Amino acid sequence: MAVETMQEGMMTDRIAELKKSIIESPIVHDVERLKFLMEVYRETDGESPIMRRAKVFDRVLSGKTIYIDENPIVCTVGRGRNYVYVYPEFSCEWMGDKSNYATDRLAIGFTEEERGLINETIDYWRNRCQAAISRRIYESLHRGEADFDTMFEAGRIATALADFPFRHAMADYPTILNKGLNWQIAVAEKKLAKVEVWDFGNREARSKYDFYQAVIMCLRAVVKLAHRYASLAREMAKAEADPERRLELLRIAETCKWVPAKPARNFYEAVQSFWFVSVASLIEEEGCGITPWKFSQYMYPFYKKDIDEGRITREQAIVLLEFLFLKMKETYFMLPALSLLANSGQTSKYFKLGGVTADGKDATNEIDYLLLETQRRLLVPEPALSVFYHDKMPEDFLHECVKLLRTGIGQPQFLNNDIAIQRELHHQGCSLEEARDVSTIYCTSVALPNTSACFSGVINLAKPIELALNNGRDPGSGQQIGPMTGGAESFSSYEEFFDAFRKQVSYVLLRQREFNSIELSTIAELLPNPWRSAVHHDCLERGLSLDAGGARYQTGGHLMSGGTDAVNSLAAIKKLVFDEKKITLKKLKEVLDANFEGHEDIQRMCLKAPKFGNNDDYVDEIARRFWDLVYDIFKGSPFDRNRKGTRLEPYSIALHIVFGYLMGALPTGRKAGIPLTDGSVSAMPGTDVNGPTALANSAARAMDAVKYGTNHLNMKFHPSALEGTHGARNLISLIKTYMEMGGFHIQFNCISAETLKDAQLHPENYRDLVVRVAGFSAFYVYLDKAIQDEIIKRTELKFAE
Amino acid sequence: MECLWCCNPESQTINPKLFYFESRCTRCQHCVSVCPNGAISVHADGSIKTNRNLCNACGTCVEACPNEARAISGELKTVYEVLEVVKKDSLFYRNSGGGVTASGGEPTSQPKFLLALFQACSRSGFHTCLDTCGYVSWEVLEHALEYTDLVLYDIKHMDPKRHIELTGVDNELILQNAGRVAKNGIPLVIRVPLIPGCNDSKENMEALAKYAIKLGVREINLLPYHELGVNKYERLGMKYDLAATNSFQKNRAEAIKGDIERYNLEVTII
């Protein structure tokens, strides 16, 4: 039975069962990829990196085990439900340590043969992987510094890209859906024919030759993979006794024979074509930010045509989208334990909802409504929905958004459309029409679609507080990991201390950027991604891969964690040490060294010092000065010419947990090891006591959101605060006001603390409970206890009457 | 007026009050030694007592308490200071149609301040709402109304005798003032706290509905009794006379809402 003839009641059960199975199935390291990877790398020694990458891609797609399950949309990354590939080319040592797999989400039980393959892979990549090469280069540049592990353990440097091979790109779905990959192959072949072989002495000509060869191989590999699914569906149909299921399988066969090679002819084909391209990107390289981009805008014509011609109903379209969501839910990361903690295993597939068209009109259409309804029925943390809010959006659409928020899933998140546009104009100098196409690239960050984006590393903004208090010495390890800016006893005014802090920020930021720049160049050189380049906007025309200048725009994002902790630390020091002289800085430092033990009175005093998020000018002005300072340091530091659009992105995924775990006590009253503050403009947990409008006021004023690449505000509401039309209006008014004041991002948790506490005690009853963590949602019971505690702590807010 | 069920007893007089959270107290006696008025003492059983007659809520003990078992409720602020806070939220008001509500306690018990605040709000263009029990001289009310955009008016009971029993005062002045406010033409909403067994009888609700119609009022708010204020009495060292009363049942409130709606009035349960 084809999707178009499916009845609602029947599908509800089928979808529910599939969802249950996906949620309950363990996540498994699929070693099949390692076999193909090792084969190809052994066979291709001496070939250009891009050809080697294309051959790995082709070998995986041609050889991987495929299956078709109850989902009428086909194709997965691995060979079974929740099977995940691992990418030792980026970093590999962790794969050998069993404890790295040891989270309750992962099932590890390798056969002897598989274990052998893993060890062999590690041996091969140990010194060849990106992480090892980048580290060698960094260490050779900074011989005088403390060793790398010390800096890592102190939370001063984050080996971001080693574990997060996060290059992001938005595939040109509109072109692929409407023209098909065959068209792309034809373009590439024409371009290849024009490469002048007599000019191979010119490096550019030679690299174009390699590029087009690689791209054609990848495009063909994906068409071949679709055809493999078509054959499998046909075979299964032959053996199928149930006539309805047989029809459905034949429909799958027909679809996969047609797309993505040729232009999609209806909504179902468009969805399947979209999914082949997405999965292929995830197979080529693990990573988040393989985003559907403005899905509703390019899918709408297919939907409209089907509706007009009576081929599909609204209900059937929603059912199909539910199946697509489940397909997207089935993709994960497999990362070293600490990185998995930092990332919470989410792959950040965000739909852009709303926004404006190139000519500035409201872009909200029927698909946007369907996506909200799909999520309301399914309630899965991924994919996620991002509303690009502006004042021209339809009122009923915003009320539909609130309906979804009431479920407690934490979606959609709201982004300020006007600021996102201004931001691209500011950073990229693009045209206004291009800027209006800005979309979520991952989590809360945005980019232009024709951009090669990447995650450029993480900066821990709380660390410089520790360093400024300790003359550049790390209190944990006792090693010198920052410049000597004077001991705690040497500062006679707040400004003197602030100056030392400024120097430490400057140092940490520059060193972190250096390290990440090395990582990026190593990846660009050794691990180009020909498939993603083939389906990206300008690469085919330019004959260059994404990282080598194929994309019209480049950007990168330095994630930042600990900003609120730095601000609150500065406020406590200013108030207690210099304004009120209640304690000397030297004494404060000693108390922090002792982790407040035996000094509970001083800890209380620190906790009572002004805290960000209460609309208190004293600390809010410190916050603004701090964020302006960080931006100025960034702008004043040497520039990565290959990533001109690179920006600071103050949101932390779950890195605040990692850095918090690695750091000592802070003047905020926070003890050692406790997570830092989650969002960049959120309040330290439990310290925003003046209600939602006060928090929104502080958050909106904290930084210039146009200059910064993003920011991040969490608010948690008891469901009762959103009851009725009145409650919805209050929330919409809050969002509108926050945006108008200059806020950029806001998201809501709408669940009671009681529910969350009960879920800790009885996780078995709450397997499907979804909460908002930091720029994304996750299944609550799978989260680390520390994260669970933090979500409970985030102050429960309720609108006053 | 001191209603039995008052959930904000700290606001019955104007000055800031000391809250004492006994469950957080570890009896460390830090507070005893720092109190400049000698108001805090240790009883034979080790418990800490505060002599409310000596305490002037100076806050010294709050600073000294390591367990956050003591806190001050209420702040003395000038009109200018309040307006500064209000101004920060002006965009929220513009977008939501919200504004400033003077509530309590009873705002008309600080008539000069109320008038000055509402004048200032009015000048700045903020919407003003007066939440009053109506037990105030008409002169004070009349003055405030000049700068008021909406009145929320409490009527606790229609029967004068019962009113005295429950609140300590007669309802004559309250009803008289309600009539005057209605005549004045400012949008008026009547609010009724629903206290089980005190004022939730069918007769009283009917009398109230009829009275509302007589005044030309269109909207009634029902505020079902809740127990959230009970702990405050303990914290303030006060006695709670409604101690055995449970929160108002939801379906009962819905039924009363239905009864009043029959009179063609708009009813909201708050």
PDB file of N, CA, C and O in Angstrom, chain A residues 582 604 608 615 617 693 696-697 701 733-734 736-737 740-741 801, chain B residues 62-68 85 88-89 91-92 95-96 191 270:
ATOM      1  N   LYS A 582      34.542  43.598  51.723  1.00  0.00           N
ATOM      2  CA  LYS A 582      34.176  42.585  52.715  1.00  0.00           C
ATOM      3  C   LYS A 582      35.220  41.486  52.813  1.00  0.00           C
ATOM      4  O   LYS A 582      35.258  40.724  53.762  1.00  0.00           O
ATOM      5  N   ARG A 604      28.330  31.744  50.973  1.00  0.00           N
ATOM      6  CA  ARG A 604      27.005  32.365  50.987  1.00  0.00           C
ATOM      7  C   ARG A 604      27.065  33.811  50.529  1.00  0.00           C
ATOM      8  O   ARG A 604      26.242  34.285  49.758  1.00  0.00           O
ATOM      9  N   LYS A 608      25.254  35.399  47.315  1.00  0.00           N
ATOM     10  CA  LYS A 608      24.332  36.532  47.444  1.00  0.00           C
ATOM     11  C   LYS A 608      24.754  37.745  46.612  1.00  0.00           C
ATOM     12  O   LYS A 608      23.974  38.679  46.443  1.00  0.00           O
ATOM     13  N   ASN A 615      17.707  41.766  35.759  1.00  0.00           N
ATOM     14  CA  ASN A 615      17.463  43.142  35.361  1.00  0.00           C
ATOM     15  C   ASN A 615      18.109  44.109  36.357  1.00  0.00           C
ATOM     16  O   ASN A 615      17.539  45.149  36.682  1.00  0.00           O
ATOM     17  N   ASP A 617      21.067  46.541  36.999  1.00  0.00           N
ATOM     18  CA  ASP A 617      22.037  47.288  36.197  1.00  0.00           C
ATOM     19  C   ASP A 617      23.477  47.002  36.604  1.00  0.00           C
ATOM     20  O   ASP A 617      24.380  46.994  35.781  1.00  0.00           O
ATOM     21  N   THR A 693      10.279  38.472  32.756  1.00  0.00           N
ATOM     22  CA  THR A 693      10.570  39.710  32.024  1.00  0.00           C
ATOM     23  C   THR A 693      11.928  40.277  32.445  1.00  0.00           C
ATOM     24  O   THR A 693      12.652  40.826  31.623  1.00  0.00           O
ATOM     25  N   ALA A 696      14.504  38.245  30.633  1.00  0.00           N
ATOM     26  CA  ALA A 696      14.518  38.630  29.219  1.00  0.00           C
ATOM     27  C   ALA A 696      15.208  39.979  29.034  1.00  0.00           C
ATOM     28  O   ALA A 696      15.991  40.174  28.094  1.00  0.00           O
ATOM     29  N   ASN A 697      14.935  40.921  29.937  1.00  0.00           N
ATOM     30  CA  ASN A 697      15.584  42.243  29.859  1.00  0.00           C
ATOM     31  C   ASN A 697      17.095  42.123  29.954  1.00  0.00           C
ATOM     32  O   ASN A 697      17.834  42.685  29.147  1.00  0.00           O
ATOM     33  N   ARG A 701      19.971  42.592  26.725  1.00  0.00           N
ATOM     34  CA  ARG A 701      20.969  43.671  26.810  1.00  0.00           C
ATOM     35  C   ARG A 701      22.404  43.165  26.868  1.00  0.00           C
ATOM     36  O   ARG A 701      23.336  43.934  26.678  1.00  0.00           O
ATOM     37  N   SER A 733       3.737  37.378  23.359  1.00  0.00           N
ATOM     38  CA  SER A 733       4.118  38.758  23.646  1.00  0.00           C
ATOM     39  C   SER A 733       5.526  38.819  24.237  1.00  0.00           C
ATOM     40  O   SER A 733       6.320  39.709  23.920  1.00  0.00           O
ATOM     41  N   LEU A 734       5.844  37.850  25.073  1.00  0.00           N
ATOM     42  CA  LEU A 734       7.197  37.795  25.654  1.00  0.00           C
ATOM     43  C   LEU A 734       8.241  37.587  24.555  1.00  0.00           C
ATOM     44  O   LEU A 734       9.281  38.251  24.525  1.00  0.00           O
ATOM     45  N   LYS A 736       7.968  38.248  21.311  1.00  0.00           N
ATOM     46  CA  LYS A 736       8.024  39.450  20.467  1.00  0.00           C
ATOM     47  C   LYS A 736       8.843  40.551  21.145  1.00  0.00           C
ATOM     48  O   LYS A 736       9.711  41.162  20.541  1.00  0.00           O
ATOM     49  N   THR A 737       8.570  40.747  22.421  1.00  0.00           N
ATOM     50  CA  THR A 737       9.256  41.815  23.144  1.00  0.00           C
ATOM     51  C   THR A 737      10.748  41.510  23.272  1.00  0.00           C
ATOM     52  O   THR A 737      11.587  42.386  23.071  1.00  0.00           O
ATOM     53  N   GLU A 740      12.382  42.299  20.034  1.00  0.00           N
ATOM     54  CA  GLU A 740      12.457  43.736  19.769  1.00  0.00           C
ATOM     55  C   GLU A 740      13.521  44.416  20.616  1.00  0.00           C
ATOM     56  O   GLU A 740      14.111  45.413  20.218  1.00  0.00           O
ATOM     57  N   MET A 741      13.775  43.852  21.781  1.00  0.00           N
ATOM     58  CA  MET A 741      14.808  44.439  22.643  1.00  0.00           C
ATOM     59  C   MET A 741      16.209  44.040  22.192  1.00  0.00           C
ATOM     60  O   MET A 741      17.193  44.497  22.759  1.00  0.00           O
ATOM     61  N   GLU A 801       0.085  37.131  37.570  1.00  0.00           N
ATOM     62  CA  GLU A 801      -1.236  37.513  37.047  1.00  0.00           C
ATOM     63  C   GLU A 801      -1.211  38.940  36.533  1.00  0.00           C
ATOM     64  O   GLU A 801      -0.649  39.816  37.141  1.00  0.00           O
TER      65      GLU A 801
ATOM     66  N   VAL B  62      19.291  38.724  59.041  1.00  0.00           N
ATOM     67  CA  VAL B  62      19.203  38.083  57.718  1.00  0.00           C
ATOM     68  C   VAL B  62      20.609  37.916  57.150  1.00  0.00           C
ATOM     69  O   VAL B  62      20.969  36.854  56.627  1.00  0.00           O
ATOM     70  N   GLU B  63      21.395  38.974  57.262  1.00  0.00           N
ATOM     71  CA  GLU B  63      22.785  38.933  56.795  1.00  0.00           C
ATOM     72  C   GLU B  63      23.587  37.855  57.516  1.00  0.00           C
ATOM     73  O   GLU B  63      24.417  37.176  56.926  1.00  0.00           O
ATOM     74  N   ALA B  64      23.322  37.736  58.831  1.00  0.00           N
ATOM     75  CA  ALA B  64      24.130  36.830  59.646  1.00  0.00           C
ATOM     76  C   ALA B  64      23.727  35.371  59.490  1.00  0.00           C
ATOM     77  O   ALA B  64      24.533  34.472  59.712  1.00  0.00           O
ATOM     78  N   CYS B  65      22.497  35.116  59.097  1.00  0.00           N
ATOM     79  CA  CYS B  65      22.000  33.739  59.057  1.00  0.00           C
ATOM     80  C   CYS B  65      22.678  32.945  57.941  1.00  0.00           C
ATOM     81  O   CYS B  65      22.623  33.332  56.782  1.00  0.00           O
ATOM     82  N   PRO B  66      23.333  31.840  58.292  1.00  0.00           N
ATOM     83  CA  PRO B  66      24.030  31.045  57.277  1.00  0.00           C
ATOM     84  C   PRO B  66      23.098  30.141  56.475  1.00  0.00           C
ATOM     85  O   PRO B  66      23.512  29.563  55.497  1.00  0.00           O
ATOM     86  N   ASN B  67      21.856  30.018  56.883  1.00  0.00           N
ATOM     87  CA  ASN B  67      20.983  29.019  56.251  1.00  0.00           C
ATOM     88  C   ASN B  67      19.805  29.606  55.488  1.00  0.00           C
ATOM     89  O   ASN B  67      18.888  28.893  55.128  1.00  0.00           O
ATOM     90  N   GLU B  68      19.836  30.906  55.292  1.00  0.00           N
ATOM     91  CA  GLU B  68      18.727  31.598  54.628  1.00  0.00           C
ATOM     92  C   GLU B  68      17.400  31.274  55.284  1.00  0.00           C
ATOM     93  O   GLU B  68      16.375  31.090  54.631  1.00  0.00           O
ATOM     94  N   VAL B  85      11.747  50.965  37.782  1.00  0.00           N
ATOM     95  CA  VAL B  85      11.540  49.530  37.554  1.00  0.00           C
ATOM     96  C   VAL B  85      10.479  49.320  36.473  1.00  0.00           C
ATOM     97  O   VAL B  85      10.643  48.514  35.558  1.00  0.00           O
ATOM     98  N   LYS B  88      11.557  49.860  32.783  1.00  0.00           N
ATOM     99  CA  LYS B  88      12.355  48.807  32.152  1.00  0.00           C
ATOM    100  C   LYS B  88      11.484  47.812  31.394  1.00  0.00           C
ATOM    101  O   LYS B  88      11.941  47.149  30.476  1.00  0.00           O
ATOM    102  N   ASP B  89      10.254  47.697  31.802  1.00  0.00           N
ATOM    103  CA  ASP B  89       9.373  46.722  31.153  1.00  0.00           C
ATOM    104  C   ASP B  89       8.414  47.366  30.149  1.00  0.00           C
ATOM    105  O   ASP B  89       7.460  46.738  29.725  1.00  0.00           O
ATOM    106  N   LEU B  91       8.337  47.993  27.063  1.00  0.00           N
ATOM    107  CA  LEU B  91       8.068  47.322  25.791  1.00  0.00           C
ATOM    108  C   LEU B  91       7.141  46.116  25.987  1.00  0.00           C
ATOM    109  O   LEU B  91       6.305  45.807  25.139  1.00  0.00           O
ATOM    110  N   PHE B  92       7.297  45.460  27.127  1.00  0.00           N
ATOM    111  CA  PHE B  92       6.383  44.351  27.423  1.00  0.00           C
ATOM    112  C   PHE B  92       4.943  44.866  27.502  1.00  0.00           C
ATOM    113  O   PHE B  92       4.024  44.242  27.006  1.00  0.00           O
ATOM    114  N   ASN B  95       3.504  45.725  24.046  1.00  0.00           N
ATOM    115  CA  ASN B  95       3.159  44.567  23.234  1.00  0.00           C
ATOM    116  C   ASN B  95       2.021  43.739  23.794  1.00  0.00           C
ATOM    117  O   ASN B  95       1.321  43.059  23.049  1.00  0.00           O
ATOM    118  N   SER B  96       1.857  43.745  25.100  1.00  0.00           N
ATOM    119  CA  SER B  96       0.859  42.852  25.685  1.00  0.00           C
ATOM    120  C   SER B  96      -0.378  43.606  26.156  1.00  0.00           C
ATOM    121  O   SER B  96      -1.341  42.989  26.584  1.00  0.00           O
ATOM    122  N   ARG B 191     -14.325  41.277  41.868  1.00  0.00           N
ATOM    123  CA  ARG B 191     -13.587  40.065  42.218  1.00  0.00           C
ATOM    124  C   ARG B 191     -14.113  39.484  43.522  1.00  0.00           C
ATOM    125  O   ARG B 191     -14.317  40.224  44.482  1.00  0.00           O
ATOM    126  N   ILE B 270      -9.742  32.801  38.392  1.00  0.00           N
ATOM    127  CA  ILE B 270      -8.332  33.200  38.382  1.00  0.00           C
ATOM    128  C   ILE B 270      -7.497  32.179  39.153  1.00  0.00           C
ATOM    129  O   ILE B 270      -7.834  31.840  40.262  1.00  0.00           O
TER     130      ILE B 270
END
